[in-house]
PDB file of C-alpha atoms in Angstrom:
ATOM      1  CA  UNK U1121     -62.810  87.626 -41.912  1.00  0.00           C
ATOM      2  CA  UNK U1122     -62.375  84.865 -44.205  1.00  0.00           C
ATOM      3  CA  UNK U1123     -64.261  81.357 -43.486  1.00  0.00           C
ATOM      4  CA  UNK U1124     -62.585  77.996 -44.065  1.00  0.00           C
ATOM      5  CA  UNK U1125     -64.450  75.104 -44.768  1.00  0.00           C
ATOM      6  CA  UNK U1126     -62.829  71.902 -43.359  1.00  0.00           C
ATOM      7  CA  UNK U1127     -63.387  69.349 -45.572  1.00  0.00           C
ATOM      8  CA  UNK U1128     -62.716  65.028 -45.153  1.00  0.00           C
ATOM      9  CA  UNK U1129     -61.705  63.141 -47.629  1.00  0.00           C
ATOM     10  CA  UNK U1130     -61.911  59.250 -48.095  1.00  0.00           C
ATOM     11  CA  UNK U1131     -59.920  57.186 -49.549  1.00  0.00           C
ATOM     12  CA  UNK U1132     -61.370  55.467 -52.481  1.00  0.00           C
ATOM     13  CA  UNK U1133     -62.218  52.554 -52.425  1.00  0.00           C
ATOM     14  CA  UNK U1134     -60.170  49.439 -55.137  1.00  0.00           C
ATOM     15  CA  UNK U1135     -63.524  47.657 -55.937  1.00  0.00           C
ATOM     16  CA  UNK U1136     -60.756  45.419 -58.005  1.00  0.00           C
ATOM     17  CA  UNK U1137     -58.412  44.311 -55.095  1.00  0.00           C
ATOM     18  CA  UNK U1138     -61.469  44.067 -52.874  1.00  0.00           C
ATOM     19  CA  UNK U1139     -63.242  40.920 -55.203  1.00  0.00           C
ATOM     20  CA  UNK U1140     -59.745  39.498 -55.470  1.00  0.00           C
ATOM     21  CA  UNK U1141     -58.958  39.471 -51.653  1.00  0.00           C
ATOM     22  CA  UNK U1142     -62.759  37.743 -51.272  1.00  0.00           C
ATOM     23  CA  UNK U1143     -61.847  35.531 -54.287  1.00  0.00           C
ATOM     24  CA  UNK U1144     -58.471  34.866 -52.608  1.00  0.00           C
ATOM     25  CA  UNK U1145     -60.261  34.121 -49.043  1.00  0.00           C
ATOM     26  CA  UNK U1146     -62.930  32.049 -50.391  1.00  0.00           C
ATOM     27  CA  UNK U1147     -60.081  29.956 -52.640  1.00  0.00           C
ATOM     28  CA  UNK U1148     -58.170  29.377 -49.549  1.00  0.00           C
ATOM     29  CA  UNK U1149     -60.997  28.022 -47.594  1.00  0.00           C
ATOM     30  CA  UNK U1150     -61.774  25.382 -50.678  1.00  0.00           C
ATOM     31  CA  UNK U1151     -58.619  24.427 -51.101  1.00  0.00           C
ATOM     32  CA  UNK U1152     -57.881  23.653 -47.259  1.00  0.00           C
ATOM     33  CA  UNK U1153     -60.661  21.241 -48.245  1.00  0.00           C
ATOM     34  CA  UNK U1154     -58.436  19.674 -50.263  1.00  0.00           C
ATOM     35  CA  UNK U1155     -56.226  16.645 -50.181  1.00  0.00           C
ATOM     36  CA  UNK U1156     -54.451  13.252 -50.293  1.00  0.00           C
ATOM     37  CA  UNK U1157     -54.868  11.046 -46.929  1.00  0.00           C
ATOM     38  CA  UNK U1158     -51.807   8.900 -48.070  1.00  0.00           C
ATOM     39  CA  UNK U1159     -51.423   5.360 -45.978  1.00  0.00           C
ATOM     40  CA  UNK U1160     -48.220   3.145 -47.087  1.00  0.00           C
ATOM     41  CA  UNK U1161     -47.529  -0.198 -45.094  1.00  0.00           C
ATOM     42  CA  UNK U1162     -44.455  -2.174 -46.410  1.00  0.00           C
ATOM     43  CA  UNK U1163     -43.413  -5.516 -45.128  1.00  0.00           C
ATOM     44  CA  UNK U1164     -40.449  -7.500 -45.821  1.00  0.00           C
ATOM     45  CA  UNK U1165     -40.167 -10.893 -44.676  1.00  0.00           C
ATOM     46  CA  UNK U1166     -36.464 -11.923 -45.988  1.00  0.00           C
ATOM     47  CA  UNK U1167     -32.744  -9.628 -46.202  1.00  0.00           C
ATOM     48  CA  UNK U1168     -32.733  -9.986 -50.286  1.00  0.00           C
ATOM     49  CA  UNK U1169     -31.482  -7.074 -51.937  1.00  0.00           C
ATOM     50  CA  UNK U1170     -31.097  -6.694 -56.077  1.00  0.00           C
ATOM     51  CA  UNK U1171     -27.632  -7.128 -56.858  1.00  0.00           C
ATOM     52  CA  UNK U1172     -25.499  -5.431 -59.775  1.00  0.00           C
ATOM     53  CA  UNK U1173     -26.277  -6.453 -63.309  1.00  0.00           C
ATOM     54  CA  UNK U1174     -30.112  -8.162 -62.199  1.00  0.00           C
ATOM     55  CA  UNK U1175     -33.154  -6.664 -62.927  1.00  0.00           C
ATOM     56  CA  UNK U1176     -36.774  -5.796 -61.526  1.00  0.00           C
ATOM     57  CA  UNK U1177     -40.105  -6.420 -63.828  1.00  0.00           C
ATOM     58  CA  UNK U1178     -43.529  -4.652 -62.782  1.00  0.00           C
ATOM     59  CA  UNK U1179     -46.565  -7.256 -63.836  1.00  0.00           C
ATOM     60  CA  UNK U1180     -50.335  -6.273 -63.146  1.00  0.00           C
ATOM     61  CA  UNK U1181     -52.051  -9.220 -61.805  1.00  0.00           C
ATOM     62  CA  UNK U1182     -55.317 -10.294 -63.650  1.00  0.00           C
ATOM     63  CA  UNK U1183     -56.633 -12.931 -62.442  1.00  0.00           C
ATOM     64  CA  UNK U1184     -59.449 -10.439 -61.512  1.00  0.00           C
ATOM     65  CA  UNK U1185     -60.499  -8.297 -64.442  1.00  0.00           C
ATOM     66  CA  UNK U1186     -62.049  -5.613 -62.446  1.00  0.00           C
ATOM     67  CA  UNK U1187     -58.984  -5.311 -60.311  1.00  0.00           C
ATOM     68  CA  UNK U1188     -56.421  -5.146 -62.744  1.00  0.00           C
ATOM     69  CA  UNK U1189     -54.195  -2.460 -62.565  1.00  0.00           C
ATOM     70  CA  UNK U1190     -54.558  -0.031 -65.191  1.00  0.00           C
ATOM     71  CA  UNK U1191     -51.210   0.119 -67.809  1.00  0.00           C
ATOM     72  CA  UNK U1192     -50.746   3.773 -67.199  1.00  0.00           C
ATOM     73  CA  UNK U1193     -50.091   3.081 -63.555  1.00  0.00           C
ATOM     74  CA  UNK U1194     -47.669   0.160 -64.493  1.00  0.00           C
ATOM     75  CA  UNK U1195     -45.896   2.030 -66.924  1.00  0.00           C
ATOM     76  CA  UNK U1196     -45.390   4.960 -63.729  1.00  0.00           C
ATOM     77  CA  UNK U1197     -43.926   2.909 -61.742  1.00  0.00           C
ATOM     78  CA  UNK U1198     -41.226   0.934 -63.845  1.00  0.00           C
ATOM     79  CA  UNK U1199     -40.329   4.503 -65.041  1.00  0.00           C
ATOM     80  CA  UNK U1200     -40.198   5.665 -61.020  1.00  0.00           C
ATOM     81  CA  UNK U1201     -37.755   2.854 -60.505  1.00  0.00           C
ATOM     82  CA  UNK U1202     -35.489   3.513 -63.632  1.00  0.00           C
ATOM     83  CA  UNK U1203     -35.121   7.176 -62.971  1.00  0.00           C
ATOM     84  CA  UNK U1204     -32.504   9.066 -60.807  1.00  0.00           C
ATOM     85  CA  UNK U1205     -29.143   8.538 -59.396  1.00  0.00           C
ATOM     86  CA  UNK U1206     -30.544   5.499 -57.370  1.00  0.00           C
ATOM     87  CA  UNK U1207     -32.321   4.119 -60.401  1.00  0.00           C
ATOM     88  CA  UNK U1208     -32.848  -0.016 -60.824  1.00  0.00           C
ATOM     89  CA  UNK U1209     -32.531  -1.456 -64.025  1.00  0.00           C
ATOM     90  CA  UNK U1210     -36.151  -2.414 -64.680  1.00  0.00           C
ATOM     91  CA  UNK U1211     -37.111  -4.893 -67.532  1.00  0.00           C
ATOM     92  CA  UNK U1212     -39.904  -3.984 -70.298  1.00  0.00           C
ATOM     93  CA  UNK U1213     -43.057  -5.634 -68.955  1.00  0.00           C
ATOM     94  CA  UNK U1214     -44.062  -6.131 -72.434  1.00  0.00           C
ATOM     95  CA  UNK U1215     -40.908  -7.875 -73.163  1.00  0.00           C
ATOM     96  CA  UNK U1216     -40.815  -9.950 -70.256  1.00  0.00           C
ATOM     97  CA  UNK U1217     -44.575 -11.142 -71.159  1.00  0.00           C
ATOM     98  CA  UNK U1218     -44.160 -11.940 -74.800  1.00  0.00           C
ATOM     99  CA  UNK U1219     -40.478 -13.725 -74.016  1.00  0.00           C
ATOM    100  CA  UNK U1220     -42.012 -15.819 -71.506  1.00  0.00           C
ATOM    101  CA  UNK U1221     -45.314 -16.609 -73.489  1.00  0.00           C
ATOM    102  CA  UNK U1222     -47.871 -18.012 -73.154  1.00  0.00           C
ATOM    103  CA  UNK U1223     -46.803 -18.595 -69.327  1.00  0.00           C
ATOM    104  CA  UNK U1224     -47.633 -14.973 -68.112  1.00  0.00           C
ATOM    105  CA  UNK U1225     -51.293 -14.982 -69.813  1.00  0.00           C
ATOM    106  CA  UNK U1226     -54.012 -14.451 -67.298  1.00  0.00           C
ATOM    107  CA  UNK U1227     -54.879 -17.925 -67.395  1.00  0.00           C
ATOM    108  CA  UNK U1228     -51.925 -19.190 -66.824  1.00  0.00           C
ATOM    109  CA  UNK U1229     -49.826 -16.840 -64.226  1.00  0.00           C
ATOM    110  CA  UNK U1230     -48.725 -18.381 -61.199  1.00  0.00           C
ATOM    111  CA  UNK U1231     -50.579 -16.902 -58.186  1.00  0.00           C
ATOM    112  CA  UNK U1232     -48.037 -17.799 -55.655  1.00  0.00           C
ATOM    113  CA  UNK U1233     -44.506 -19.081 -55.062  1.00  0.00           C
ATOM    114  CA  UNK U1234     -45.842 -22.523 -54.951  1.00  0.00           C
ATOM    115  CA  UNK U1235     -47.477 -22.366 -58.488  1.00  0.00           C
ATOM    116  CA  UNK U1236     -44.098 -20.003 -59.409  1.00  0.00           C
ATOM    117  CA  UNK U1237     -42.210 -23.223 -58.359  1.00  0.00           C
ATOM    118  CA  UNK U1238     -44.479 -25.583 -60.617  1.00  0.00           C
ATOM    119  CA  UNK U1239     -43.950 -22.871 -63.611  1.00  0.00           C
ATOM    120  CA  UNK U1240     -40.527 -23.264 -63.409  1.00  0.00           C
ATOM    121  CA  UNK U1241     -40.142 -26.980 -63.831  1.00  0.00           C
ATOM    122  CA  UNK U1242     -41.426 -27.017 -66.885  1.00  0.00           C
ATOM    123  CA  UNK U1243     -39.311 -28.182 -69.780  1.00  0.00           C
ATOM    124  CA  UNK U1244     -37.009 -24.548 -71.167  1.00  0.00           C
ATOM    125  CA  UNK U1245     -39.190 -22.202 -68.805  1.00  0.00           C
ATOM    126  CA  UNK U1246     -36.173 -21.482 -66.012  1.00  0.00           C
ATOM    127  CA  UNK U1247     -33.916 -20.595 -68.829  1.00  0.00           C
ATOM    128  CA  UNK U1248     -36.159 -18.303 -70.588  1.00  0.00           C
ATOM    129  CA  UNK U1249     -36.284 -16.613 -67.292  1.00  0.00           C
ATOM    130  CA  UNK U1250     -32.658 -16.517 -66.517  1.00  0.00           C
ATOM    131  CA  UNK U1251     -31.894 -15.101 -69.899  1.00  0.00           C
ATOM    132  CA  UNK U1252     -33.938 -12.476 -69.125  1.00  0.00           C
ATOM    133  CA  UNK U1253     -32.058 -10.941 -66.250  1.00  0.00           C
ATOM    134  CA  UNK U1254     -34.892 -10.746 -64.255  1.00  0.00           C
ATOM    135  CA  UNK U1255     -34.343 -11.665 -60.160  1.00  0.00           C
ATOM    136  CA  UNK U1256     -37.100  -9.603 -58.745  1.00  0.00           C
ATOM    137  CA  UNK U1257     -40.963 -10.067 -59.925  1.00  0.00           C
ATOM    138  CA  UNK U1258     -43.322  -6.829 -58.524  1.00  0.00           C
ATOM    139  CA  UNK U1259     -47.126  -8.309 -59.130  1.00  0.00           C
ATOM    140  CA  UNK U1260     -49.049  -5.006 -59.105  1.00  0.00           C
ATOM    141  CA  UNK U1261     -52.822  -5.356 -58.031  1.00  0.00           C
ATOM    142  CA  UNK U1262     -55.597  -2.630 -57.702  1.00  0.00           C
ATOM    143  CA  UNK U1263     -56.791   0.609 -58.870  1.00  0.00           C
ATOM    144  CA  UNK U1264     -58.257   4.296 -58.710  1.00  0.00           C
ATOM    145  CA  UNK U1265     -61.627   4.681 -58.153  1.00  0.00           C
ATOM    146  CA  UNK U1266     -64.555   7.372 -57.133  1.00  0.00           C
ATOM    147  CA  UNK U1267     -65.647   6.556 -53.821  1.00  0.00           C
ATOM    148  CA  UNK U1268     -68.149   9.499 -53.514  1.00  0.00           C
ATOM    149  CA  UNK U1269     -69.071  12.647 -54.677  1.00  0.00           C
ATOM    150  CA  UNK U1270     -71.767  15.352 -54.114  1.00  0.00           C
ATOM    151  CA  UNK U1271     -73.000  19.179 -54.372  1.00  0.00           C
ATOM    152  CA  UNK U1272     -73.794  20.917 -56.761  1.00  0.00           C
ATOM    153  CA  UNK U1273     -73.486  23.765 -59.786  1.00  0.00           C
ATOM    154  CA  UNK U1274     -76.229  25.989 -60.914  1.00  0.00           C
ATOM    155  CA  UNK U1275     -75.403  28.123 -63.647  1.00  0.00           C
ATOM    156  CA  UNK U1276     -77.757  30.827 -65.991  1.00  0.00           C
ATOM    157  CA  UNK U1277     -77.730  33.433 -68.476  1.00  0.00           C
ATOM    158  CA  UNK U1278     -79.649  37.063 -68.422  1.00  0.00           C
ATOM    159  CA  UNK U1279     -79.369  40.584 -70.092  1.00  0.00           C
ATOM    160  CA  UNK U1280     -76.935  41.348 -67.365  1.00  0.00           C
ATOM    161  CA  UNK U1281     -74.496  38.338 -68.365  1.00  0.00           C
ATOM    162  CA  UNK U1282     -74.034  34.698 -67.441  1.00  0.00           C
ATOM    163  CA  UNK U1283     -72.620  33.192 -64.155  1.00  0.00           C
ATOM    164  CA  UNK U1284     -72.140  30.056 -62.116  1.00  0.00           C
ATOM    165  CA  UNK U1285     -72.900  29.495 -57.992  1.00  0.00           C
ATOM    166  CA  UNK U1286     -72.355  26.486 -56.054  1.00  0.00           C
ATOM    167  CA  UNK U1287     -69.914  23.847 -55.189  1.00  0.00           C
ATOM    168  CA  UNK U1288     -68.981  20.312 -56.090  1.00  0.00           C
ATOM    169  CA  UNK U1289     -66.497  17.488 -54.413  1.00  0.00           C
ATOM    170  CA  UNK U1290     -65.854  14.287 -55.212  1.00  0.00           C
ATOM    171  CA  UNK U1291     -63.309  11.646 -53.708  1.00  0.00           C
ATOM    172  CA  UNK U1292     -61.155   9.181 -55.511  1.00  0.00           C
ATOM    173  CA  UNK U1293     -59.508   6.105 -53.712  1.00  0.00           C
ATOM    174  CA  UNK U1294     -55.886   4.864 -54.956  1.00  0.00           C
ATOM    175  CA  UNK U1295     -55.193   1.508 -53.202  1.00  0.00           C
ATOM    176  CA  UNK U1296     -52.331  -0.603 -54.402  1.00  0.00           C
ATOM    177  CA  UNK U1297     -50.738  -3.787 -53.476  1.00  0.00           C
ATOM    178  CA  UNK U1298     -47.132  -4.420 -54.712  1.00  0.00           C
ATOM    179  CA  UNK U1299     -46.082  -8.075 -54.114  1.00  0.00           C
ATOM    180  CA  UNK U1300     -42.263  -8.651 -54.371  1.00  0.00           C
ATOM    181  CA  UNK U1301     -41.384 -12.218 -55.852  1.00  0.00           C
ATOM    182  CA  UNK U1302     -37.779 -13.473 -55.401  1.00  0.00           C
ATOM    183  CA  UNK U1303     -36.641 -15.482 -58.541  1.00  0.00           C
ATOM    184  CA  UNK U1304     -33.484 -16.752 -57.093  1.00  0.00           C
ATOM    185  CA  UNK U1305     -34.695 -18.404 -53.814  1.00  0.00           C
ATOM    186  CA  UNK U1306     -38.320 -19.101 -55.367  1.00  0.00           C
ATOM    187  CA  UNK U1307     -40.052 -16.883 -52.332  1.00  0.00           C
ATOM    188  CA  UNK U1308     -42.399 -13.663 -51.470  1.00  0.00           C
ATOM    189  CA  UNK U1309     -40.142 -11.337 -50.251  1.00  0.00           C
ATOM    190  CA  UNK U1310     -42.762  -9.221 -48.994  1.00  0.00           C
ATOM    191  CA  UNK U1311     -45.755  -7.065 -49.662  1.00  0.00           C
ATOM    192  CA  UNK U1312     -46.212  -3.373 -49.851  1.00  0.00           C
ATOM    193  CA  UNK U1313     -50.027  -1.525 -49.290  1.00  0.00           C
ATOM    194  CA  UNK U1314     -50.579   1.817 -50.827  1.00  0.00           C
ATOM    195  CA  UNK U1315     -53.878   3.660 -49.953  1.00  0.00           C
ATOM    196  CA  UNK U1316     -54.138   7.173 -51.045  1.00  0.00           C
ATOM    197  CA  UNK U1317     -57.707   9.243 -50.632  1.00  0.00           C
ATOM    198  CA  UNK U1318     -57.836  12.528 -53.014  1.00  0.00           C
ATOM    199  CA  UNK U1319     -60.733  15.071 -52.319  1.00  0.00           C
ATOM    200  CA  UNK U1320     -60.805  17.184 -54.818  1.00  0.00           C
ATOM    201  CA  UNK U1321     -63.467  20.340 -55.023  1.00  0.00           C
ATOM    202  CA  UNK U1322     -64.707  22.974 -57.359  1.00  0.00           C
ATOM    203  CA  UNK U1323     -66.303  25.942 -56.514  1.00  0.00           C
ATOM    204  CA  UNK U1324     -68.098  28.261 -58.664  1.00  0.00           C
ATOM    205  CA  UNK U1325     -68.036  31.935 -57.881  1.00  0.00           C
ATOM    206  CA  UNK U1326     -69.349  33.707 -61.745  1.00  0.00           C
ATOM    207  CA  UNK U1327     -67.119  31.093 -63.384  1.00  0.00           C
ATOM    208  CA  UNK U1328     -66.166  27.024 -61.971  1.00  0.00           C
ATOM    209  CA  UNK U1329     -62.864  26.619 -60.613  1.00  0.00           C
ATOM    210  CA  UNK U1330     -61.704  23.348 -60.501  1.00  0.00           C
ATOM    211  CA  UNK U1331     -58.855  22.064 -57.682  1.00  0.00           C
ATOM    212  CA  UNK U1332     -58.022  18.882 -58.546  1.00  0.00           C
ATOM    213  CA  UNK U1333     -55.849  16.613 -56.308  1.00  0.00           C
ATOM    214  CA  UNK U1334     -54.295  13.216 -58.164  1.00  0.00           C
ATOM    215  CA  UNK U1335     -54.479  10.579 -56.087  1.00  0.00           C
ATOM    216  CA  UNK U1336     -52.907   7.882 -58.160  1.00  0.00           C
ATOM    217  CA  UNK U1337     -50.160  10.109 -59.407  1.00  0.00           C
ATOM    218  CA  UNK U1338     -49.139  10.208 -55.495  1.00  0.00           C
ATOM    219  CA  UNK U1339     -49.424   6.821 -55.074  1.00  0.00           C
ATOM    220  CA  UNK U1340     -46.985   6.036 -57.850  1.00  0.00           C
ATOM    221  CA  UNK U1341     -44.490   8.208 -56.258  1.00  0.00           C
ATOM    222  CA  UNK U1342     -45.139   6.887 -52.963  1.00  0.00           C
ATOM    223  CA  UNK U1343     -45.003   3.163 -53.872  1.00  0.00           C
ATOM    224  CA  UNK U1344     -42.125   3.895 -56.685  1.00  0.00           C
ATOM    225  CA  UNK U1345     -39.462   5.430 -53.409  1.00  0.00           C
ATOM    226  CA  UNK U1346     -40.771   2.294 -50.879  1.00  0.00           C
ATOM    227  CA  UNK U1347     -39.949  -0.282 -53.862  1.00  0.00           C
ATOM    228  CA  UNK U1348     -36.751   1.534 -54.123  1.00  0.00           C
ATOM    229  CA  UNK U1349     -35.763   1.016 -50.491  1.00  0.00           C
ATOM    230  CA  UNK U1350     -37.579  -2.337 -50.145  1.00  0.00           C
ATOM    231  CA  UNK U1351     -35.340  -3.982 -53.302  1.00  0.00           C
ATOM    232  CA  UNK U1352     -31.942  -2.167 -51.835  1.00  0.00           C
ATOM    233  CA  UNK U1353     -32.320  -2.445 -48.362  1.00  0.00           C
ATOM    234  CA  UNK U1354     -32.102  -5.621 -46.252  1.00  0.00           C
ATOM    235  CA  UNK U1355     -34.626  -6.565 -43.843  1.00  0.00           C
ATOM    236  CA  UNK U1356     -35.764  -3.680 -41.296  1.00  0.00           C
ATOM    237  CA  UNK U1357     -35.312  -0.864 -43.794  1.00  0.00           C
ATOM    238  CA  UNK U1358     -38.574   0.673 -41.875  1.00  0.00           C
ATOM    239  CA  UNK U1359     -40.614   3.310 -43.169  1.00  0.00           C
ATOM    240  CA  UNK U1360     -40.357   5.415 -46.588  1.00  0.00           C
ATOM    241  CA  UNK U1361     -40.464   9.262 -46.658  1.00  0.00           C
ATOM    242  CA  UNK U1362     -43.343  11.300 -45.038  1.00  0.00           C
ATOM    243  CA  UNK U1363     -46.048  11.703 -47.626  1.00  0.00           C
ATOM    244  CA  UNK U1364     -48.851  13.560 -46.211  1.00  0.00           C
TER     245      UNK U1364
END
């Protein structure tokens, strides 16, 4: 009589596939943690729309040098408004400045309708507006900044290699205000807020890996479509597209 031994077998185990599901877990956790809080409140107080043939100018205001907004964030939104099948024709802000110099200098800008008024009565200064094309004046104020931040990284070296453990964050604020001057009836035509939070993390599992949110690149998108709607749609044109 011949014996059989009955053997089991496992199946082996992918040690590979294994760390990348954990790596795949744990990267999905952090980047749940991730994230723009996006706030957008637009108000329009008149029915002016921008009519064939005018033209829109984006100014920073800086009156206040540590609320300035920064050029790159100018520059993203008069490029937002001049792109796409609904695009405005926007006017160089550089242009507009030196054409209208010294006027536009921070010393000098008018900080309301009232002092936009007084501007304008000066001797040639309405006609080196008008032959600009300009009818709508956007006065950009505010900027990114980090708001907080926090954790930690500790990496070393041995015999057995080098690694990294631990976990930073850090949160950057985008707030915005666009204010909408009227050239043709002298008057605010209304005011948009932009407030966009970014968390951002980075975890370090052997090696850092960074997830990065951009805050103010959302907010140039955000404010660039409600600019959009607020210059082409009379009064009540309600709320922009759902940002998240």
């Amino acid at each position: 009589m011949r014996l059989r031994c009955r053997q089991t077998f496992r199946s082996p185990i992918n040690v590979a596939q294994t760390q990348k599901l954990c790596v795949g877990l744990v990267l999905a956790t952090f980047l749940s943690a991730c994230g723009v809080t996006a706030r957008i409140e637009p108000y329009k107080q008149t029915n002016s729309v921008i009519r064939e043939g005018e033209q829109v100018v984006v100014l920073a205001r800086k009156h206040h040098a540590t609320h300035e907004a920064e050029a790159e964030f100018i520059e993203c939104i008069s490029e937002g408004l001049a792109k796409g099948r609904d695009g405005l024709e926007v006017h160089s802000t550089t242009a507009f400045e030196d054409q209208l110099y010294p006027w536009f200098e921070p010393s000098l800008a008018p900080l309301n309708t009232d002092e936009l008024t007084e501007l304008l009565e000066k001797p040639g200064v309405l006609e080196r507006v008008e032959a600009t094309g300009v009818r709508f004046v956007v006065w950009l104020d505010g900027s990114t900044d980090r708001t907080a931040s926090g954790g930690g990284i500790t990496c070393a070296a041995g015999i057995g290699g080098a690694g990294c453990v631990g976990l930073a964050w850090w949160e950057d604020d985008a707030r915005y205000d666009a204010t909408i001057w009227d050239l043709e009836s002298l008057t605010s035509a209304g005011t948009i807020y932009a407030d966009f939070l970014g968390r951002s993390v980075m975890p370090a599992i052997i090696i850092p890996i960074p997830l990065i949110v951009r805050p103010r690149a959302r907010a140039c998108k955000g404010l660039t479509e409600q600019l959009k709607n607020f210059l082409t749609t009379p009064y009540g044109y309600g709320p922009g597209p759902e940002l998240g």
